[in-house]
Short mmCIF file of C-alpha atoms in Angstrom, two decimals:
data_model
loop_
_atom_site.label_atom_id
_atom_site.label_comp_id
_atom_site.label_asym_id
_atom_site.label_seq_id
_atom_site.Cartn_x
_atom_site.Cartn_y
_atom_site.Cartn_z
CA UNK A 15 -30.73 21.31 -68.37
CA UNK A 16 -30.14 18.17 -66.21
CA UNK A 17 -30.50 18.38 -62.42
CA UNK A 18 -27.53 19.22 -60.35
CA UNK A 19 -26.31 16.40 -58.14
CA UNK A 20 -26.17 17.21 -54.44
CA UNK A 21 -23.12 15.77 -52.63
CA UNK A 22 -23.41 15.02 -48.91
CA UNK A 23 -20.67 14.01 -46.69
CA UNK A 24 -22.20 11.05 -44.91
CA UNK A 25 -23.75 7.57 -45.39
CA UNK A 26 -27.12 7.62 -47.02
CA UNK A 27 -29.24 4.56 -47.82
CA UNK A 28 -32.83 5.11 -48.88
CA UNK A 29 -33.65 1.42 -48.69
CA UNK A 30 -32.29 0.95 -45.20
CA UNK A 31 -33.41 4.53 -44.16
CA UNK A 32 -29.81 5.44 -43.11
CA UNK A 33 -29.22 9.10 -43.12
CA UNK A 34 -32.92 9.97 -43.80
CA UNK A 35 -35.63 11.38 -41.51
CA UNK A 36 -36.94 7.91 -41.33
CA UNK A 37 -33.83 6.63 -39.64
CA UNK A 38 -34.55 5.29 -36.20
CA UNK A 39 -31.47 7.15 -34.87
CA UNK A 40 -32.73 10.44 -36.32
CA UNK A 41 -34.94 11.00 -33.25
CA UNK A 42 -32.13 10.36 -30.70
CA UNK A 43 -30.77 13.38 -28.94
CA UNK A 44 -28.80 14.20 -25.95
CA UNK A 45 -30.20 15.80 -22.85
CA UNK A 46 -28.68 16.89 -19.55
CA UNK A 47 -29.78 14.37 -16.77
CA UNK A 48 -31.21 15.76 -13.75
CA UNK A 49 -29.21 15.24 -10.51
CA UNK A 50 -29.76 17.46 -7.55
CA UNK A 51 -27.39 17.95 -4.76
CA UNK A 52 -29.72 15.76 -2.61
CA UNK A 53 -29.57 12.94 -5.14
CA UNK A 54 -25.73 13.14 -5.33
CA UNK A 55 -25.48 13.13 -1.55
CA UNK A 56 -27.87 10.10 -1.30
CA UNK A 57 -25.78 8.30 -3.98
CA UNK A 58 -22.52 9.19 -2.18
CA UNK A 59 -23.85 7.95 1.24
CA UNK A 60 -25.92 5.04 0.01
CA UNK A 61 -23.84 3.09 -2.54
CA UNK A 62 -20.19 2.16 -2.34
CA UNK A 63 -19.50 2.52 -6.11
CA UNK A 64 -20.55 6.26 -6.23
CA UNK A 65 -18.50 6.89 -3.05
CA UNK A 66 -15.37 5.33 -4.47
CA UNK A 67 -15.78 7.20 -7.77
CA UNK A 68 -15.72 10.52 -5.82
CA UNK A 69 -13.16 9.62 -3.16
CA UNK A 70 -10.46 7.69 -5.14
CA UNK A 71 -9.18 10.50 -7.38
CA UNK A 72 -9.37 12.92 -4.53
CA UNK A 73 -7.39 10.58 -2.14
CA UNK A 74 -4.82 9.87 -4.75
CA UNK A 75 -4.30 13.45 -5.54
CA UNK A 76 -3.56 14.43 -1.87
CA UNK A 77 -2.03 11.19 -0.66
CA UNK A 78 1.52 11.74 -2.08
CA UNK A 79 1.22 15.47 -1.59
CA UNK A 80 4.23 17.50 -3.00
CA UNK A 81 7.93 18.29 -2.43
CA UNK A 82 9.72 21.57 -2.24
CA UNK A 83 13.00 22.65 -3.80
CA UNK A 84 14.56 25.16 -1.37
CA UNK A 85 16.85 25.28 1.60
CA UNK A 86 16.08 22.84 4.33
CA UNK A 87 15.18 25.60 6.83
CA UNK A 88 12.70 27.08 4.37
CA UNK A 89 11.17 23.67 3.57
CA UNK A 90 10.78 23.00 7.31
CA UNK A 91 9.00 26.35 7.82
CA UNK A 92 6.69 25.71 4.96
CA UNK A 93 5.77 22.22 6.02
CA UNK A 94 5.26 23.51 9.61
CA UNK A 95 2.85 26.16 8.21
CA UNK A 96 1.00 23.68 6.14
CA UNK A 97 0.57 21.43 9.17
CA UNK A 98 -0.62 24.33 11.32
CA UNK A 99 -3.26 25.23 8.70
CA UNK A 100 -4.25 21.52 8.09
CA UNK A 101 -3.71 22.21 4.40
CA UNK A 102 -3.59 18.62 3.11
CA UNK A 103 -6.72 17.48 4.86
CA UNK A 104 -8.74 20.68 3.89
CA UNK A 105 -7.74 20.30 0.29
CA UNK A 106 -8.86 16.74 0.29
CA UNK A 107 -12.28 17.73 1.88
CA UNK A 108 -12.66 20.47 -0.68
CA UNK A 109 -11.96 18.18 -3.64
CA UNK A 110 -14.44 15.59 -2.38
CA UNK A 111 -17.16 18.27 -2.01
CA UNK A 112 -16.33 19.80 -5.35
CA UNK A 113 -16.39 16.36 -7.13
CA UNK A 114 -19.63 15.48 -5.48
CA UNK A 115 -21.74 18.74 -5.80
CA UNK A 116 -19.88 20.51 -8.67
CA UNK A 117 -17.80 23.09 -6.53
CA UNK A 118 -16.23 24.04 -3.38
CA UNK A 119 -13.64 26.59 -2.24
CA UNK A 120 -10.89 27.19 0.20
CA UNK A 121 -11.32 30.56 1.98
CA UNK A 122 -7.97 32.13 2.86
CA UNK A 123 -8.61 33.86 6.13
CA UNK A 124 -6.25 36.78 7.01
CA UNK A 125 -8.37 38.58 9.42
CA UNK A 126 -8.82 41.53 6.89
CA UNK A 127 -11.73 43.76 7.71
CA UNK A 128 -12.86 44.04 4.12
CA UNK A 129 -12.72 40.57 2.30
CA UNK A 130 -13.96 42.25 -0.93
CA UNK A 131 -10.50 43.80 -1.41
CA UNK A 132 -7.99 41.74 -3.39
CA UNK A 133 -5.46 39.71 -1.47
CA UNK A 134 -1.95 40.94 -1.64
CA UNK A 135 0.40 38.01 -0.82
CA UNK A 136 3.30 40.25 -0.38
CA UNK A 137 1.62 42.02 2.45
CA UNK A 138 1.37 38.94 4.46
CA UNK A 139 4.07 38.19 7.03
CA UNK A 140 4.85 34.83 8.71
CA UNK A 141 1.63 33.33 10.12
CA UNK A 142 -0.50 36.03 8.18
CA UNK A 143 -2.83 33.32 6.95
CA UNK A 144 -4.89 32.78 10.11
CA UNK A 145 -6.99 29.89 8.86
CA UNK A 146 -8.26 28.00 5.87
CA UNK A 147 -11.96 27.10 5.68
CA UNK A 148 -13.69 24.77 3.26
CA UNK A 149 -16.77 26.39 1.78
CA UNK A 150 -19.34 24.44 -0.21
CA UNK A 151 -21.27 26.04 -3.08
CA UNK A 152 -24.42 25.72 -0.76
CA UNK A 153 -23.12 28.72 1.15
CA UNK A 154 -20.89 30.27 -1.38
CA UNK A 155 -22.68 31.67 -4.49
CA UNK A 156 -20.97 33.18 -7.47
CA UNK A 157 -21.87 36.81 -8.46
CA UNK A 158 -22.02 38.20 -11.86
CA UNK A 159 -19.51 37.05 -14.47
CA UNK A 160 -16.76 39.41 -15.44
CA UNK A 161 -17.61 40.42 -19.00
CA UNK A 162 -14.69 42.71 -19.56
CA UNK A 163 -12.43 41.01 -22.16
CA UNK A 164 -9.43 43.03 -21.00
CA UNK A 165 -9.87 41.76 -17.45
CA UNK A 166 -7.74 38.75 -16.24
CA UNK A 167 -10.76 37.34 -14.61
CA UNK A 168 -12.82 37.39 -17.80
CA UNK A 169 -15.65 34.69 -17.84
CA UNK A 170 -15.25 34.09 -14.13
CA UNK A 171 -17.31 35.49 -11.28
CA UNK A 172 -16.20 39.05 -10.25
CA UNK A 173 -17.07 38.25 -6.65
CA UNK A 174 -18.69 35.56 -4.41
CA UNK A 175 -21.46 35.87 -1.85
CA UNK A 176 -21.04 34.10 1.44
CA UNK A 177 -24.18 33.26 3.37
CA UNK A 178 -23.13 33.81 6.90
CA UNK A 179 -25.35 33.36 9.99
CA UNK A 180 -23.93 36.23 11.89
CA UNK A 181 -23.17 38.86 9.22
CA UNK A 182 -25.74 37.85 6.54
CA UNK A 183 -24.47 38.21 2.98
CA UNK A 184 -20.73 38.80 2.75
CA UNK A 185 -18.96 39.62 -0.55
CA UNK A 186 -15.63 37.97 -1.00
CA UNK A 187 -12.96 38.80 -3.70
CA UNK A 188 -12.05 35.82 -5.87
CA UNK A 189 -8.28 36.19 -4.92
CA UNK A 190 -9.19 35.13 -1.44
CA UNK A 191 -10.68 31.89 -2.67
CA UNK A 192 -9.15 28.80 -4.15
CA UNK A 193 -12.03 27.61 -6.36
CA UNK A 194 -12.35 23.88 -7.03
CA UNK A 195 -14.84 22.45 -9.59
CA UNK A 196 -16.02 18.96 -10.09
CA UNK A 197 -16.75 18.43 -13.82
CA UNK A 198 -15.95 21.72 -15.61
CA UNK A 199 -18.74 23.06 -17.83
CA UNK A 200 -17.55 23.76 -21.39
CA UNK A 201 -19.03 27.18 -21.53
CA UNK A 202 -19.98 28.93 -18.20
CA UNK A 203 -22.09 31.61 -20.05
CA UNK A 204 -24.32 28.78 -21.54
CA UNK A 205 -24.80 27.10 -18.15
CA UNK A 206 -26.73 29.92 -16.26
CA UNK A 207 -23.41 31.53 -15.34
CA UNK A 208 -23.49 30.13 -11.76
CA UNK A 209 -19.76 29.94 -11.62
CA UNK A 210 -19.61 26.26 -10.63
CA UNK A 211 -19.14 23.07 -12.48
CA UNK A 212 -21.20 19.94 -12.42
CA UNK A 213 -21.14 17.00 -10.17
CA UNK A 214 -18.86 14.17 -11.44
CA UNK A 215 -21.80 11.89 -10.94
CA UNK A 216 -23.92 13.79 -13.40
CA UNK A 217 -22.52 12.22 -16.63
CA UNK A 218 -21.82 8.77 -15.18
CA UNK A 219 -24.93 8.30 -12.96
CA UNK A 220 -26.58 5.94 -15.46
CA UNK A 221 -23.44 3.65 -15.65
CA UNK A 222 -23.37 3.47 -11.78
CA UNK A 223 -27.04 2.79 -11.62
CA UNK A 224 -26.79 -0.01 -14.15
CA UNK A 225 -23.94 -1.64 -12.31
CA UNK A 226 -25.71 -1.35 -8.91
CA UNK A 227 -29.03 -2.61 -10.44
CA UNK A 228 -27.15 -5.60 -12.02
CA UNK A 229 -25.51 -6.54 -8.76
CA UNK A 230 -28.78 -6.18 -6.94
CA UNK A 231 -30.74 -8.36 -9.37
CA UNK A 232 -28.00 -11.02 -9.13
CA UNK A 233 -28.24 -10.93 -5.32
CA UNK A 234 -32.00 -11.35 -5.48
CA UNK A 235 -31.58 -14.19 -7.82
CA UNK A 236 -29.62 -16.04 -5.15
CA UNK A 237 -32.75 -16.30 -2.96
CA UNK A 238 -34.41 -18.06 -5.91
CA UNK A 239 -31.48 -20.38 -6.59
CA UNK A 240 -33.66 -23.53 -5.60
CA UNK A 241 -37.43 -23.50 -5.67
CA UNK A 242 -39.45 -26.51 -4.42
CA UNK A 243 -42.43 -27.51 -6.56
CA UNK A 244 -45.17 -29.81 -4.99
CA UNK A 245 -47.90 -30.95 -7.32
CA UNK A 246 -51.18 -31.98 -5.45
CA UNK A 247 -54.16 -33.54 -7.30
CA UNK A 248 -57.21 -31.35 -7.45
CA UNK A 249 -55.43 -28.63 -5.40
CA UNK A 250 -57.23 -25.58 -6.85
CA UNK A 251 -60.66 -27.08 -6.71
CA UNK A 252 -60.34 -28.18 -3.05
CA UNK A 253 -58.59 -24.93 -2.04
CA UNK A 254 -62.12 -23.23 -1.83
CA UNK A 255 -62.73 -25.26 1.27
CA UNK A 256 -61.38 -23.44 4.39
CA UNK A 257 -60.94 -26.73 6.30
CA UNK A 258 -58.87 -28.07 3.39
CA UNK A 259 -56.79 -24.86 3.20
CA UNK A 260 -55.97 -25.28 6.99
CA UNK A 261 -55.12 -28.97 6.58
CA UNK A 262 -52.94 -28.24 3.62
CA UNK A 263 -50.94 -25.64 5.42
CA UNK A 264 -50.49 -27.98 8.46
CA UNK A 265 -49.56 -30.82 6.07
CA UNK A 266 -46.87 -28.68 4.14
CA UNK A 267 -45.42 -27.32 7.49
CA UNK A 268 -45.12 -30.96 8.88
CA UNK A 269 -43.53 -32.12 5.67
CA UNK A 270 -40.88 -29.37 5.56
CA UNK A 271 -40.08 -29.97 9.23
CA UNK A 272 -39.54 -33.62 8.62
CA UNK A 273 -37.35 -32.75 5.49
CA UNK A 274 -35.33 -30.44 7.54
CA UNK A 275 -34.74 -32.98 10.39
CA UNK A 276 -33.68 -36.13 8.35
CA UNK A 277 -33.55 -34.93 4.74
CA UNK A 278 -36.59 -37.18 3.87
CA UNK A 279 -39.77 -35.77 2.31
CA UNK A 280 -42.74 -37.85 3.08
CA UNK A 281 -45.49 -37.46 0.44
CA UNK A 282 -48.67 -39.10 -0.92
CA UNK A 283 -48.23 -41.47 -3.78
CA UNK A 284 -50.32 -39.22 -6.04
CA UNK A 285 -48.28 -36.15 -5.28
CA UNK A 286 -45.24 -34.96 -7.30
CA UNK A 287 -42.16 -33.20 -5.97
CA UNK A 288 -39.46 -31.53 -7.98
CA UNK A 289 -36.80 -28.81 -7.64
CA UNK A 290 -35.98 -25.98 -10.03
CA UNK A 291 -32.45 -24.69 -9.74
CA UNK A 292 -31.47 -21.26 -11.17
CA UNK A 293 -28.46 -21.13 -13.54
CA UNK A 294 -25.77 -18.62 -12.60
CA UNK A 295 -23.34 -19.28 -15.45
CA UNK A 296 -22.34 -16.15 -17.22
CA UNK A 297 -23.75 -13.71 -14.63
CA UNK A 298 -20.18 -12.86 -13.52
CA UNK A 299 -19.34 -11.74 -17.02
CA UNK A 300 -22.49 -9.75 -17.28
CA UNK A 301 -21.74 -8.03 -13.88
CA UNK A 302 -18.19 -7.35 -14.77
CA UNK A 303 -19.13 -5.86 -18.08
CA UNK A 304 -21.30 -3.25 -16.31
CA UNK A 305 -18.50 -2.67 -13.83
CA UNK A 306 -16.10 -2.09 -16.79
CA UNK A 307 -18.59 0.61 -18.04
CA UNK A 308 -18.55 2.27 -14.65
CA UNK A 309 -14.80 2.14 -14.60
CA UNK A 310 -14.51 3.63 -18.04
CA UNK A 311 -17.07 6.28 -17.28
CA UNK A 312 -15.29 7.31 -14.16
CA UNK A 313 -11.93 7.11 -15.76
CA UNK A 314 -10.58 4.95 -12.91
CA UNK A 315 -8.81 1.64 -13.81
CA UNK A 316 -10.69 -1.55 -12.62
CA UNK A 317 -7.63 -2.50 -10.65
CA UNK A 318 -8.01 0.64 -8.61
CA UNK A 319 -11.78 0.79 -8.59
CA UNK A 320 -12.45 -2.78 -7.49
CA UNK A 321 -9.03 -3.53 -5.94
CA UNK A 322 -8.72 -6.66 -7.93
CA UNK A 323 -5.67 -8.16 -9.71
CA UNK A 324 -5.49 -7.57 -13.50
CA UNK A 325 -7.03 -10.34 -15.59
CA UNK A 326 -6.48 -11.65 -19.01
CA UNK A 327 -3.45 -13.06 -20.97
CA UNK A 328 -0.24 -11.25 -20.20
CA UNK A 329 -2.23 -8.52 -18.42
CA UNK A 330 -0.35 -6.50 -15.90
CA UNK A 331 -2.43 -3.42 -15.50
CA UNK A 332 0.65 -1.30 -15.21
CA UNK A 333 -0.06 0.79 -18.27
CA UNK A 334 -3.70 1.61 -17.10
CA UNK A 335 -2.46 2.68 -13.64
CA UNK A 336 0.51 4.58 -14.99
CA UNK A 337 -1.85 6.60 -17.24
CA UNK A 338 -4.16 7.12 -14.37
CA UNK A 339 -1.54 8.37 -11.96
CA UNK A 340 -0.01 10.50 -14.68
CA UNK A 341 -3.44 12.23 -15.09
CA UNK A 342 -3.79 12.59 -11.35
CA UNK A 343 -0.41 14.16 -10.84
CA UNK A 344 -0.98 16.60 -13.72
#
């Protein structure tokens, strides 16, 4: 009997090693990059690109705020209550912290003696919410995940522990917290079950570093834009003489001073002088290519991220901004 043919769904080329164990791409794999909270904080405070990636979606989410459909007296009372609690600013602070470190929460303070009991909104009268506090995941740790499939909170922490300086560990019921996450993890159970997401910078840190490094290298190149070259006969042989070294330094210092005063460089007839100028053509395109990668990685249009006018033939940038703001409003 003949051999059975094995059918594979994929491109295999034994000559080019495509789809075989010898394929160069066969050893490529994805790994989760390491980004601690300290690294994320340093990036946020130390580079403008990381700061804008964190701040822009949060600012755009809270800037327009929201409208109410109710009687005017009710709307006035609601807006007054939001102003009293500082809701808009605190939501913004919580969103920035969540995007930067992976999680934050708004604690709804009602003065209840036992915060582990569920919050019943119907039991609150006017002014029943005494305060709203922004809690970072540094002080608010998630408890065990709810593993009951019949529970409405399945897959989420059953409680949270608040590290308080006065009362020690304090357990809080999730209904008293508005949980905000940065980049949501696909499966909390596979991610150590800490109840929080990832920093937004985790997946895009390489794109931001590449853009920053490119801009930094181009800035360093500016200092090397013009290099003066002076060729002196028997320079290396005579440099061993300390007296010649001192005379040479004095001679070059006087030559540069004279050139700086009247633009004339006085040299010996046997010496040669030339200038090397760096070429900056194309560097802007290289830099903008890395900025586009950072823009795509952060899902923020270039027109919003860099504050520049749209470029290209018939480019308006309206579709990019419209899609961006539709995602923000959703």
